[in-house]
Coordinates of C-alpha atoms and ligand atoms in Angstrom, one line a residue:
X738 CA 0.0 0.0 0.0
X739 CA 1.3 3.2 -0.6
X740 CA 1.8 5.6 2.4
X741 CA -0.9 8.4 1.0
X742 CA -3.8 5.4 0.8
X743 CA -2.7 4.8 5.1
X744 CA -5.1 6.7 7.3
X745 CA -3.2 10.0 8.7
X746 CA -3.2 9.6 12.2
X747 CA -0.9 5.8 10.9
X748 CA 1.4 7.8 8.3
X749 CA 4.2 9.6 10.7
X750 CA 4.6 6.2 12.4
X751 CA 4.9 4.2 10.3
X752 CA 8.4 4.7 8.4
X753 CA 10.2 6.1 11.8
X754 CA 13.7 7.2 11.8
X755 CA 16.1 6.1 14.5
X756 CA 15.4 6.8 17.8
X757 CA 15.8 5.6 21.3
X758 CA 19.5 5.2 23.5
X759 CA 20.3 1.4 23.6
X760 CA 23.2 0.3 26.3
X761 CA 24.1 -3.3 27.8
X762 CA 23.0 -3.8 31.0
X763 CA 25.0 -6.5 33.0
X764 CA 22.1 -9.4 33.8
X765 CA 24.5 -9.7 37.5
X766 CA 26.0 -6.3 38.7
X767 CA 23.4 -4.3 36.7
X768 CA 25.8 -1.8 35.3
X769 CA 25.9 -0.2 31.7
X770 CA 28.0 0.0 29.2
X771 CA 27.4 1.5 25.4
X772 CA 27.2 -0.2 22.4
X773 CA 29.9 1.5 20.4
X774 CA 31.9 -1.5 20.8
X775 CA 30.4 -5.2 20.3
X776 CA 30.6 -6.8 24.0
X777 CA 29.4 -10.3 25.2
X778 CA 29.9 -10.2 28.5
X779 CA 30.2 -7.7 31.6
X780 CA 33.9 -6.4 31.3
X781 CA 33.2 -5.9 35.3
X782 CA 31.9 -8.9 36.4
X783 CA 31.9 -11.5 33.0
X784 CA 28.2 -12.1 33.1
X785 CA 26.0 -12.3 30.2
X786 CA 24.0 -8.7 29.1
X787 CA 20.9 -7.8 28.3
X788 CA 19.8 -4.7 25.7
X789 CA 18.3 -2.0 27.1
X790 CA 16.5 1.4 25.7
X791 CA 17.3 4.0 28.3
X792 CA 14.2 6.3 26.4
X793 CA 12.2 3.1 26.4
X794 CA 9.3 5.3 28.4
X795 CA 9.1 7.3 25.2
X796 CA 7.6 4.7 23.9
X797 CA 4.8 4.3 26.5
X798 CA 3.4 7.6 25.2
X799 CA 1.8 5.8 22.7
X800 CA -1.3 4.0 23.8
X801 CA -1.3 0.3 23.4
X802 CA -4.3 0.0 20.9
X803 CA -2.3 2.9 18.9
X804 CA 0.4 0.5 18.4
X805 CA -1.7 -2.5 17.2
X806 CA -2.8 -0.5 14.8
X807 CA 0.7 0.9 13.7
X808 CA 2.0 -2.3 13.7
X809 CA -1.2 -3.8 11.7
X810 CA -1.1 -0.9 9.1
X811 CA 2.6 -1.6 8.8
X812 CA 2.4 -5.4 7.9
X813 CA 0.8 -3.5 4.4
X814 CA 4.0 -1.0 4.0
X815 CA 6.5 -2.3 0.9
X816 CA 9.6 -1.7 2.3
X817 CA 12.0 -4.5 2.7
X818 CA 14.0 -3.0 5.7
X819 CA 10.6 -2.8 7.4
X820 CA 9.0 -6.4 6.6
X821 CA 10.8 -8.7 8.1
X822 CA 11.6 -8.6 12.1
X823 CA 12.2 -4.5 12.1
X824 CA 8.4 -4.5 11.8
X825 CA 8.2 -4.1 15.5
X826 CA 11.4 -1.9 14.9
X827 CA 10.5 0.2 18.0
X828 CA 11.0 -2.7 20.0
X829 CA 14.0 -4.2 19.1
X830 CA 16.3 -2.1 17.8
X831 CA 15.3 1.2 16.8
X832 CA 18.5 2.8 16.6
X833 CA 19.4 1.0 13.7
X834 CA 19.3 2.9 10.4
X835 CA 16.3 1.7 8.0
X836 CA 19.3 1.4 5.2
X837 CA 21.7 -0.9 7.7
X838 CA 18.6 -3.4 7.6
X839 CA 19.8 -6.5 6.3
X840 CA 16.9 -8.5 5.4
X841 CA 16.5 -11.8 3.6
X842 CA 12.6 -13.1 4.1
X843 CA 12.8 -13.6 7.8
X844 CA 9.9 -13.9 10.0
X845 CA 6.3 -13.5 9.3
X846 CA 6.4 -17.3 9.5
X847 CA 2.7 -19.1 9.7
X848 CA 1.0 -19.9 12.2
X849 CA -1.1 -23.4 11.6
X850 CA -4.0 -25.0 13.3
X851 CA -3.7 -28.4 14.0
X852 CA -6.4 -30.7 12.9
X853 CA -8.5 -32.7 15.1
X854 CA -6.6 -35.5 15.2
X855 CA -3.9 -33.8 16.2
X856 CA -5.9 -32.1 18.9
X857 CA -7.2 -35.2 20.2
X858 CA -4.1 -36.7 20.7
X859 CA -2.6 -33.4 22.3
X860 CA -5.4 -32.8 24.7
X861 CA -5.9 -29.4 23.7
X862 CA -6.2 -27.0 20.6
X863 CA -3.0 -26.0 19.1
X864 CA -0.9 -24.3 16.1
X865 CA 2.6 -24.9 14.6
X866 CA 4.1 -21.5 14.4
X867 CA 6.7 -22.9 11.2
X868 CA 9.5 -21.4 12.1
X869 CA 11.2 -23.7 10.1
X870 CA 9.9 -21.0 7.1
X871 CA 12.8 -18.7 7.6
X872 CA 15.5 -18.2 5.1
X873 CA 17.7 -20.8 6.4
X874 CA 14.8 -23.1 7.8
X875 CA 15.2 -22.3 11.1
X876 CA 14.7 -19.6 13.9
X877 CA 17.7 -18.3 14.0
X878 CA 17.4 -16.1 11.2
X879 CA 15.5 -13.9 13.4
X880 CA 18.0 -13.1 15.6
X881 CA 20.5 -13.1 12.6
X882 CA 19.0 -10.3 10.6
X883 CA 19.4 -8.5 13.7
X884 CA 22.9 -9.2 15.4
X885 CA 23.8 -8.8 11.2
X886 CA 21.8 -5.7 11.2
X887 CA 23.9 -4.1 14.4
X888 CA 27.1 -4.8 12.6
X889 CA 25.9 -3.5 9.2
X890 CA 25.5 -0.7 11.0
X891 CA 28.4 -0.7 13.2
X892 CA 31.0 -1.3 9.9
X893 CA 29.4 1.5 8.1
X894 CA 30.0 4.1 10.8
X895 CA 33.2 3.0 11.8
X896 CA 34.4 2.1 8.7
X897 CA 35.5 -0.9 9.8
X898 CA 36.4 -3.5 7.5
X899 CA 37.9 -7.2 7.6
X900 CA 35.6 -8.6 10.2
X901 CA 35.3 -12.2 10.9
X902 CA 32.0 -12.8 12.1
X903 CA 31.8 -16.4 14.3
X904 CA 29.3 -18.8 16.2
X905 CA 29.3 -22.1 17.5
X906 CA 26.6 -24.2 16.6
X907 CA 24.3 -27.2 16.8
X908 CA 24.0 -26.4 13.2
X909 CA 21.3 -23.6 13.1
X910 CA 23.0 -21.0 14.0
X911 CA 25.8 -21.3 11.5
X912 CA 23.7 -22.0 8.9
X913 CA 21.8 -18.8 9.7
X914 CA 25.3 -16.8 10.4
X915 CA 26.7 -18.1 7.1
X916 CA 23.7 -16.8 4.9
X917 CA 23.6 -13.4 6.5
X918 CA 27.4 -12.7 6.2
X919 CA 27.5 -13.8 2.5
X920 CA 25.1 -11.1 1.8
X921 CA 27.0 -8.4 2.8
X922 CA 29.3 -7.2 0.5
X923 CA 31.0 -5.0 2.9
X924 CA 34.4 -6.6 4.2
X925 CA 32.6 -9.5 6.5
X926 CA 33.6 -12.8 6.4
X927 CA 32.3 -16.2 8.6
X928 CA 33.6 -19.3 10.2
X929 CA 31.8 -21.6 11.8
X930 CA 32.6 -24.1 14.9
X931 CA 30.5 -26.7 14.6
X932 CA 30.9 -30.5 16.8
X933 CA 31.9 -33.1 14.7
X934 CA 29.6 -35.6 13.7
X935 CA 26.6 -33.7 15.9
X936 CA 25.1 -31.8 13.0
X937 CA 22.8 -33.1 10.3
X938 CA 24.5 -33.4 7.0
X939 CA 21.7 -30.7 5.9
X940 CA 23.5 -28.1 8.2
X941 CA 26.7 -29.2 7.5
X942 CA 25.7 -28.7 3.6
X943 CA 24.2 -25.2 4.5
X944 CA 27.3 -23.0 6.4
X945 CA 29.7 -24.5 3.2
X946 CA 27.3 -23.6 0.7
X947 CA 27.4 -20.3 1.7
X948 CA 30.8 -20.0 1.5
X949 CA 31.6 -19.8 5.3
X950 CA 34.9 -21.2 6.6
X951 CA 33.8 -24.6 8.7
X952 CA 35.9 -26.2 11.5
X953 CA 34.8 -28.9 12.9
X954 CA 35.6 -29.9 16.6
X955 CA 35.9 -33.0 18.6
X956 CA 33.4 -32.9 21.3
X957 CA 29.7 -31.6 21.8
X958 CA 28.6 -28.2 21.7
X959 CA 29.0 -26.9 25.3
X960 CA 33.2 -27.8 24.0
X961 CA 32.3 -25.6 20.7
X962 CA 31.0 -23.0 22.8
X963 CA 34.1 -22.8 24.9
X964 CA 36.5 -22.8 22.1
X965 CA 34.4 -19.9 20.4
X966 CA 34.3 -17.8 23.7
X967 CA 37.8 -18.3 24.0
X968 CA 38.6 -16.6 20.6
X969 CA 36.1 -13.7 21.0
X970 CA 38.0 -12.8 24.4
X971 CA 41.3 -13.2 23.0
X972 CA 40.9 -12.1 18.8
X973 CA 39.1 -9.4 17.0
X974 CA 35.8 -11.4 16.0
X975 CA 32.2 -10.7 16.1
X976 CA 30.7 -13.2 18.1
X977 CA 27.4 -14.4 16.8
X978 CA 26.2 -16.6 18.9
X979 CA 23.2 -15.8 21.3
X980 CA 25.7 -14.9 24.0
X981 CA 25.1 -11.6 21.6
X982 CA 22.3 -10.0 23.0
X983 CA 21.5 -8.8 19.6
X984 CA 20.5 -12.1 18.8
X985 CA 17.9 -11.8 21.6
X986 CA 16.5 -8.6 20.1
X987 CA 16.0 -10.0 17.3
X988 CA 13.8 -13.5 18.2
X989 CA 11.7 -11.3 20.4
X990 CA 10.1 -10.8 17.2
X991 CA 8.5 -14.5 17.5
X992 CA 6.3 -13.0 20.5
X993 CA 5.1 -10.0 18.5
X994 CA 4.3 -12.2 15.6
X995 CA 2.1 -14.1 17.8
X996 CA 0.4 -11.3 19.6
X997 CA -0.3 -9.8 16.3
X998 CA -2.0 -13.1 14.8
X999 CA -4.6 -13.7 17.6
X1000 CA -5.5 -9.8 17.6
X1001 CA -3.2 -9.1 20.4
X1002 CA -5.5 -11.2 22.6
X1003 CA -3.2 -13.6 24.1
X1004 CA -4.6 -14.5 27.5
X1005 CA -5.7 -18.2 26.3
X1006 CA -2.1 -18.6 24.7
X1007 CA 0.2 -21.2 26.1
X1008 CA 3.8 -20.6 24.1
X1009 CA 5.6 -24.0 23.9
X1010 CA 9.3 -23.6 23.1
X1011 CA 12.6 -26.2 23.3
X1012 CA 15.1 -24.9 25.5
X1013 CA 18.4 -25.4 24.6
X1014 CA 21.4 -22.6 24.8
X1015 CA 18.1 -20.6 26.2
X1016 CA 18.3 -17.7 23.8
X1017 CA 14.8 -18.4 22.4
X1018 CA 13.3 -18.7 26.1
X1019 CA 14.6 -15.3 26.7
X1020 CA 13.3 -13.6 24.1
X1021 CA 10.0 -14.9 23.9
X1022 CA 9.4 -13.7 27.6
X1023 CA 11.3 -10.7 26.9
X1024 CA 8.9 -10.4 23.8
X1025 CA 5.7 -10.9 25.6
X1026 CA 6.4 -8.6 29.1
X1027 CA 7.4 -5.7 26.0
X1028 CA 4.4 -5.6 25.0
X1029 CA 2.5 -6.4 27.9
X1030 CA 4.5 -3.0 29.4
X1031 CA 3.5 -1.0 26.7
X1032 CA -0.4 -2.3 27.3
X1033 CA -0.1 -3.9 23.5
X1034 CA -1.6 -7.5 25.1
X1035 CA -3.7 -6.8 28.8
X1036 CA -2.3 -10.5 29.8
X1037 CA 0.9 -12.6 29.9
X1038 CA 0.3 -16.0 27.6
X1039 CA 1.6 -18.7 29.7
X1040 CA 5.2 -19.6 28.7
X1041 CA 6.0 -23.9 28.3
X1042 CA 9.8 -24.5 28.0
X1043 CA 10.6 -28.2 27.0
X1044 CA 14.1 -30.5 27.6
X1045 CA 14.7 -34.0 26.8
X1046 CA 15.9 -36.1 29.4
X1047 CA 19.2 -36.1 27.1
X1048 CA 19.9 -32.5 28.1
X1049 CA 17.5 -30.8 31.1
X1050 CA 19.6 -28.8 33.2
X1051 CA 16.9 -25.8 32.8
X1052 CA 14.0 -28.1 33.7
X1053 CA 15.9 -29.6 36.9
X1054 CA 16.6 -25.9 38.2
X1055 CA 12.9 -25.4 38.0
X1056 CA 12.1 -28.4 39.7
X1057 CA 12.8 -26.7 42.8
X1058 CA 9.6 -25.2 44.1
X1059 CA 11.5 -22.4 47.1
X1060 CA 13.4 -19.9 44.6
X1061 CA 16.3 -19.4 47.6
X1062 CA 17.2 -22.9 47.8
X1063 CA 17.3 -23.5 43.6
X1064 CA 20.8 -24.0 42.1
X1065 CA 21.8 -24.1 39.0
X1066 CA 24.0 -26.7 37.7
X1067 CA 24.9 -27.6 34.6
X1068 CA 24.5 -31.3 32.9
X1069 CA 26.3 -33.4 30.7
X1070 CA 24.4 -34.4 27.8
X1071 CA 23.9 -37.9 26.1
X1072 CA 22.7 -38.0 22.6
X1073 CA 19.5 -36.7 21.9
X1074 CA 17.1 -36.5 18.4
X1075 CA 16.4 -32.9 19.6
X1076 CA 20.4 -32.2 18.4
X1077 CA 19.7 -28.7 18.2
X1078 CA 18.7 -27.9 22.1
X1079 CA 21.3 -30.8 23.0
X1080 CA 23.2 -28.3 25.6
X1081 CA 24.3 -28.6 29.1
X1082 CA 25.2 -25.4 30.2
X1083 CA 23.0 -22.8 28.9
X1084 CA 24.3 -19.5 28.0
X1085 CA 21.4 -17.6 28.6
X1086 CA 20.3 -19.0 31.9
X1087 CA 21.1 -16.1 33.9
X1088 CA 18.5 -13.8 32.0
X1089 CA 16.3 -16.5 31.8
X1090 CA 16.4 -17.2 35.9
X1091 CA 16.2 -12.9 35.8
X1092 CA 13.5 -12.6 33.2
X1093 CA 11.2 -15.6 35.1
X1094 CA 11.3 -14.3 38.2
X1095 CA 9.6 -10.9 36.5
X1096 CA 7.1 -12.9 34.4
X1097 CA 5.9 -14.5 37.5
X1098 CA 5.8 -11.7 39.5
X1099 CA 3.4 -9.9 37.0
X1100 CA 0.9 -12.9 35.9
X1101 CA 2.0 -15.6 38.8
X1102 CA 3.9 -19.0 39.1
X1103 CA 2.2 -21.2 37.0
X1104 CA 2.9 -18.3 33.9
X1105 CA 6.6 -20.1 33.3
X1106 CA 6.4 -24.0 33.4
X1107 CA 9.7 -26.3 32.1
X1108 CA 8.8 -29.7 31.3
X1109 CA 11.2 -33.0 30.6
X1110 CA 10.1 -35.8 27.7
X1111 CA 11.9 -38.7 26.4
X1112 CA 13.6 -39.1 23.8
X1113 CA 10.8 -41.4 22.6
X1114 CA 7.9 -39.3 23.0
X1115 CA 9.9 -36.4 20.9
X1116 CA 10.4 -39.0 17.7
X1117 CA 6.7 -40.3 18.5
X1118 CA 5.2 -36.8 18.2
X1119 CA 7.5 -35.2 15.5
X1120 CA 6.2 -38.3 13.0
X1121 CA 2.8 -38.5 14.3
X1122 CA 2.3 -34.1 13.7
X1123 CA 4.5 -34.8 10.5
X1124 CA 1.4 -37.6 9.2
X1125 CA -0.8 -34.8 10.1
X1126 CA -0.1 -31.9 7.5
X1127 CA 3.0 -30.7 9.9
X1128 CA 6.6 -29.9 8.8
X1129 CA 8.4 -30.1 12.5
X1130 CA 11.5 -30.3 13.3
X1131 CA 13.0 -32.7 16.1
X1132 CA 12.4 -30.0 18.3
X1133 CA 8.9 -29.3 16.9
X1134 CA 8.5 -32.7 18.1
X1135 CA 9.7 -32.0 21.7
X1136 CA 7.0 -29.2 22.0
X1137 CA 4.3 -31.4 21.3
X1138 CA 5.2 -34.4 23.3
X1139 CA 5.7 -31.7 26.0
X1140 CA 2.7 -30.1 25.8
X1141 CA 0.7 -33.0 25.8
X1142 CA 2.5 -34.1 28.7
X1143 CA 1.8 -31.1 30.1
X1144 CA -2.3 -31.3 30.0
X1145 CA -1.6 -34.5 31.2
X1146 CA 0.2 -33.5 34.3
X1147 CA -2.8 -30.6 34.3
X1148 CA 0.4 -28.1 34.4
X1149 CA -1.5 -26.7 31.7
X1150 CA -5.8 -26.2 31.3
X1151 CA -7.4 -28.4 28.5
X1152 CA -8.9 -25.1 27.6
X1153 CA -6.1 -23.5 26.8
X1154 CA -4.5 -22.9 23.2
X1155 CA -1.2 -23.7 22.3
X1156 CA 1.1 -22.5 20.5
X1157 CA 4.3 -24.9 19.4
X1158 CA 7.8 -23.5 18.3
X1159 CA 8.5 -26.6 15.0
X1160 CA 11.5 -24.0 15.5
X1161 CA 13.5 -25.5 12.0
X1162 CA 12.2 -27.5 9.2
X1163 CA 11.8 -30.8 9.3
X1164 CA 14.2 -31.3 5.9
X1165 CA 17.1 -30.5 8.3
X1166 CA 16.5 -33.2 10.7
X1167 CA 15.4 -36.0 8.4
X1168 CA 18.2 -38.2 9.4
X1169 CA 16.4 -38.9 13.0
X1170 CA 13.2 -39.7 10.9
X1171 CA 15.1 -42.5 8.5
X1172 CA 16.9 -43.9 11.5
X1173 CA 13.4 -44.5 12.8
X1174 CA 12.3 -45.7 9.6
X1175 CA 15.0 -47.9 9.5
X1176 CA 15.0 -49.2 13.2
X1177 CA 18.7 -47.9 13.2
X1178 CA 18.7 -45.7 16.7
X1179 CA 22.1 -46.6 18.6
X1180 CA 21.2 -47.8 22.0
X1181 CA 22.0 -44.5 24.0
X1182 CA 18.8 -42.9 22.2
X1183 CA 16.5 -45.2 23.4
X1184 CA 14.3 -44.8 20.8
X1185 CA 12.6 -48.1 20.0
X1186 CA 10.5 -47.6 16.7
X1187 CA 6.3 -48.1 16.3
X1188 CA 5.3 -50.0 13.6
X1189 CA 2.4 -47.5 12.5
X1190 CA 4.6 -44.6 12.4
X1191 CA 7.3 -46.4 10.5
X1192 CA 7.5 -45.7 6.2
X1193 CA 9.7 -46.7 3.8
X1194 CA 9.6 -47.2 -0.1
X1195 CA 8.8 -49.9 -1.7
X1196 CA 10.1 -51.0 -5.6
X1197 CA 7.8 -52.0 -7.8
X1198 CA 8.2 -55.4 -9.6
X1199 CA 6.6 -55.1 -12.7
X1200 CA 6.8 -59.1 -13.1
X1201 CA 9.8 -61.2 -14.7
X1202 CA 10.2 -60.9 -18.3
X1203 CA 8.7 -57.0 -18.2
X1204 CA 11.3 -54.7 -20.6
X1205 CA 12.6 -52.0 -18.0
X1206 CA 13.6 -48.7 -19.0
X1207 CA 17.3 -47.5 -18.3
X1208 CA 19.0 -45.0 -17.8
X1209 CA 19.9 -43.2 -21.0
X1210 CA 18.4 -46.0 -22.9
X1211 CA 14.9 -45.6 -23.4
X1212 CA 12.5 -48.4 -24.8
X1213 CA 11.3 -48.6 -28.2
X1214 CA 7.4 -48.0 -28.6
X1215 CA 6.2 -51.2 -27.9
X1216 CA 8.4 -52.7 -25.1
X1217 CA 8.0 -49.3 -23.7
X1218 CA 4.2 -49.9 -23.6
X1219 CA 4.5 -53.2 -22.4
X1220 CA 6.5 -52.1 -19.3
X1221 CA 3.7 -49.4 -18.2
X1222 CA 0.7 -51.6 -18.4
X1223 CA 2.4 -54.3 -16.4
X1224 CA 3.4 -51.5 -13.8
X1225 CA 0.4 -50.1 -13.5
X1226 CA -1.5 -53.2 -12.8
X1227 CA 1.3 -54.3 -10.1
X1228 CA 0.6 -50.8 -8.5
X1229 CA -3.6 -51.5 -8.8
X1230 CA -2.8 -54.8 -7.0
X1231 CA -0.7 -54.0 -4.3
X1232 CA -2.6 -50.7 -3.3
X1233 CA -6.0 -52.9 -4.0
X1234 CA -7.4 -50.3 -6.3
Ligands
LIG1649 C1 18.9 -23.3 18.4 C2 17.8 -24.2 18.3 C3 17.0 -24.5 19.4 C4 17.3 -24.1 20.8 O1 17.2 -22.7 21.0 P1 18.0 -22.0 22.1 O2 17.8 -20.6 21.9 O3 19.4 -22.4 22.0 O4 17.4 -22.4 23.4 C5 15.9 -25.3 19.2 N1 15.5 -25.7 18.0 C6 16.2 -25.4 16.9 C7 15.8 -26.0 15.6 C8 17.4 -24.7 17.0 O5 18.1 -24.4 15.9
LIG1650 ZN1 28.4 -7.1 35.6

C-alpha cells in the first residue's frame, strides 16, 4: 500500500527514523556500558548482558491499541528494511538505520492449526508456528538479521572492515550466520565451529554452501561454545552466537508475531518452546512482558519450556519449588534427536532465571512452566504431527510431546490454546526420521520404533520378463508400452485399487 492510501493519524509512524538510546546492561551487577563497541559479557563482572532502551518510556506515550494499529497498518507498508523482524522496529532495535537493515525473508512465519486429530491426541487446541519457514529453515534467522543488522550498521559508521563474524553451533546457527554474512558485501567474512559428527548433514551442507569457513571440533557443543568464547576474548571477532544480545532482540520478534495473529488477545495462549542454549526462552518472555508494558496485550500467555531427558539442566533448576534454595548446575548431555537444544550449560540461563522471576511476578507462578520428555515421545510426536499436515522439526516434536504431557500432568488447562515452536524445518533433521524408519537408533537414544509410524519405499516389480527402461536407454514404442501396463497393474494390486 502506498503511504498516501494509510489513514493519517498511521502515516508519521509508520516509516520512523532512529530513535531511542540502547546500552548493555549486565544481567549480575546491573551496570551499563554502550554499544559503540560489540561486547558479550560484563567487562566488570563476565556475566551475560541484556539490551536495554534508556528512552524506552518514550515509547509508552503511545497507547497500546495505537500501536496495534501501527503495527497492523505496517504489515501492508513495501519496504523490505521494514517487513521482516524490524516490523516491531520500535521494539527491538530502533537505533538502527532503516538502510543498515539487512533483510533476507525472515519472519512472518505461519502460524497453523492443527487438525482434530492432532488435537485429540494433544489434549488441547493448538498451532505450529513454522518457524522452520525462515530463510535458512530455522529460527535463528531472526535473531541473525538483527545481530547482522547491528554490525551493518556498526561497519558503516566506523568504517570498519575485515571482520570475521563467528558462532558455534548445533548447526542452526551457523547456517543462519553463514547466509547473513555472505550477503554483505562490505568486508565480513564467517567461520563456523561446529561439533563433529553432531550436525545433520543438511546443516553441514548449508554453512559450506554459503561459503563460510567450517571447523569442525571433537566434542559436543558446550566444548564448541568454549573454544568460540575463548577466541572472542582473546581475537578481533564478532561473536554471533546468542551470547550476543543482539540475537535476543531480534527473536523477540517471534512473540510480537504471535500477539499480532490472535489480535493481540493472548490471554488463552500457552507458548511452547525447546530450550536449549536458552536464547529463544529469553526472548519470547522478553517479547511478551514488552508488550504487555506497553499495554499492547492486557495478559501474559503462559510460557512452556521443554528439555529431553538427554539435556534438562533448565528443567531440573525449575524443579525446585523455594526460589532461595534453587541452584543451577549444569548437565552433561547424552545423545539426543532434539540435536539442536542438545546443551548442558545454557548461556542464557542467567536472563532467563532474571526474566522468570519478573514474568511470575506480574501474571504468577504457574505463567513459566519447564517440562522433561523422552527421547521417545519427541520421535513419536514429530512423525505423528508430520502424518498430520506438519513440517516439524526434532524440536517441533519435543513441543508437542511436552505439551501433551503437560495437560496430562494438568500443568496446563485443557482449555487453553497452544502454541508450538517446529522451530527449524523438518528437511534438516530427516536423518532422525530414516533412522526411525529404518530401526537404526544406537542404543543410547533409546528410541525403540512403532510400527504405524514407521515408512519406507517400496520397488515396484513389474513381473519377470517385463522390458525396464534404463538410464539413458529408453525403450522402443512397444516394449515401452509393455512395461507401463504391467506397472500399473502391479501398483492396482498391491494398493488394492
Ligand atoms: C537453536 C535451536 C533450538 C534451541 O534454541 P535456544 O535458543 O538455544 O534455546 C531449538 N531448535 C532449533 C531448531 C534450534 O536451531
Ligand atoms: Zn556485571
Amino acid at each position: 500500500m502506498r503511504t498516501a492510501q494509510f489513514p493519517e493519524h498511521i502515516r508519521g509512524y509508520l516509516e520512523p527514523p532512529p530513535s531511542g538510546n540502547y546500552v548493555y546492561r549486565c544481567t549480575h551487577c546491573e551496570r551499563q556500558f554502550g554499544i559503540e563497541q560489540l561486547l558479550y559479557t560484563c567487562p566488570e563482572c563476565r556475566a551475560v548482558l541484556m539490551l536495554e532502551d534508556l528512552e524506552w518510556d518514550r515509547l509508552r506515550r503511545v497507547p497500546g491499541p495505537l500501536w496495534r494499529e501501527i503495527f497492523d497498518y505496517r504489515a501492508m507498508l513495501r519496504r523490505p528494511a521494514l517487513k521482516g523482524v524490524y516490523r516491531y522496529r520500535e521494539l527491538l532495535g530502533s537505533i538502527i538505520p532503516l538502510e543498515c537493515v539487512v533483510y533476507l525473508g525472515e519472519g512472518h512465519t505461519p502460524v497453523v492449526e492443527a487438525n482434530s486429530r492432532v488435537r485429540d491426541w494433544a489434549g488441547l487446541p493448538l498451532y505450529f508456528k513454522n518457524d522452520g519457514q525462515n530463510p535458512s529453515a530455522s529460527f535463528k534467522d531472526r535473531g541473525m538479521a538483527s545481530a547482522f543488522s547491528y554490525l551493518n550498521t556498526l561497519t558503516r559508521q566506523q568504517g570498519l572492515a575485515d571482520i570475521l563474524a563467528i558462532c558455534a553451533s548445533t548447526g542452526d546457527t551457523s547456517a543462519a550466520a553463514a547466509l547473513y554474512a555472505s550477503y554483505l558485501t562490505a568486508g565480513i567474512k564467517s567461520a563456523v565451529l561446529l561439533p563433529h559428527g553432531k550436525v545433520t548433514p543438511q546443516q553441514l551442507g548449508q554453512p559450506l554452501g554459503a561459503g563460510a569457513r567450517v571447523l569442525e571440533i571433537p566434542g559436543v557443543f558446550d566444548d564448541c561454545m568454549k573454544v568460540v568464547e575463548h577466541l572472542a576474548e582473546h581475537y578481533p571477532v564478532a561473536l554471533m552466537n546468542s551470547k550476543n544480545a543482539w540475537r535476543i532482540l531480534g527473536q523477540e520478534s517471534y512473540s510480537y508475531e504471535i500477539a499480532q495473529d490472535f489480535d493481540y488477545d493472548v490471554s488463552r495462549l500457552v507458548v511452547t518452546v525447546p530450550i536449549g542454549n536458552a536464547g529463544n526462552i529469553t526472548a519470547v518472555l522478553m517479547g511478551f512482558l514488552k508488550l504487555h508494558d506497553l499495554g499492547i496485550i492486557t495478559e501474559l500467555p503462559q510460557i512452556l519450556g521443554v528439555q529431553s531427558e538427554h539435556a534438562n539442566p533448565v528443567y531440573l533448576y525449575y524443579l525446585e519449588p523455594d526460589p532461595r534454595r534453587r541452584a543451577f548446575h549444569p548437565v552433561t548431555v547424552r545423545p539426543s534427536v532434539a540435536q539442536a537444544a542438545m546443551i548442558g550449560n545454557p548461556v542464557s540461563m542467567p536472563r532467563v532465571m532474571r526474566l522468570v522471576e519478573r514474568y511470575r511476578g506480574l501474571a504468577g507462578e504457574a505463567s513459566v512452566r519447564v517440562i522433561e520428555v523422552s527421547e521417545q515421545e519427541i520421535m513419536d510426536a514429530m512423525l505423528f504431527a508430520n502424518r498430520n499436515g506438519h513440517v516439524a522439526c526434532t524440536q517441533g516434536g519435543e513441543c508437542l510431546a511436552g505439551i501433551r504431557k503437560a495437560v496430562a500432568d494438568r500443568i496446563v488447562a485443557k482449555e487453553a490454546w497452544a502454541v508450538l515452536d517446529a522451530t527449524a524445518h523438518a528437511l534438516k533433521f530427516a536423518v532422525f526420521q530414516e533412522r526411525y524408519f529404518n530401526d537404526a537408533f544406537e542404543p543410547e537414544f533409546e528410541v525403540v520404533p512403532k510400527k504405524e509410524l514407521q515408512n519406507r519405499p517400496t520397488l515396484v516389480d513389474p513381473g519377470a520378463g517385463v522390458p525396464l527402461p534404463q538410464p539413458g536407454r529408453p525403450l522402443g514404442p512397444e516394449a515401452f508400452q509393455v512395461f507401463v501396463e504391467a506397472t500399473a497393474k502391479t501398483i492396482a494390486r498391491m494398493l488394492e485399487l
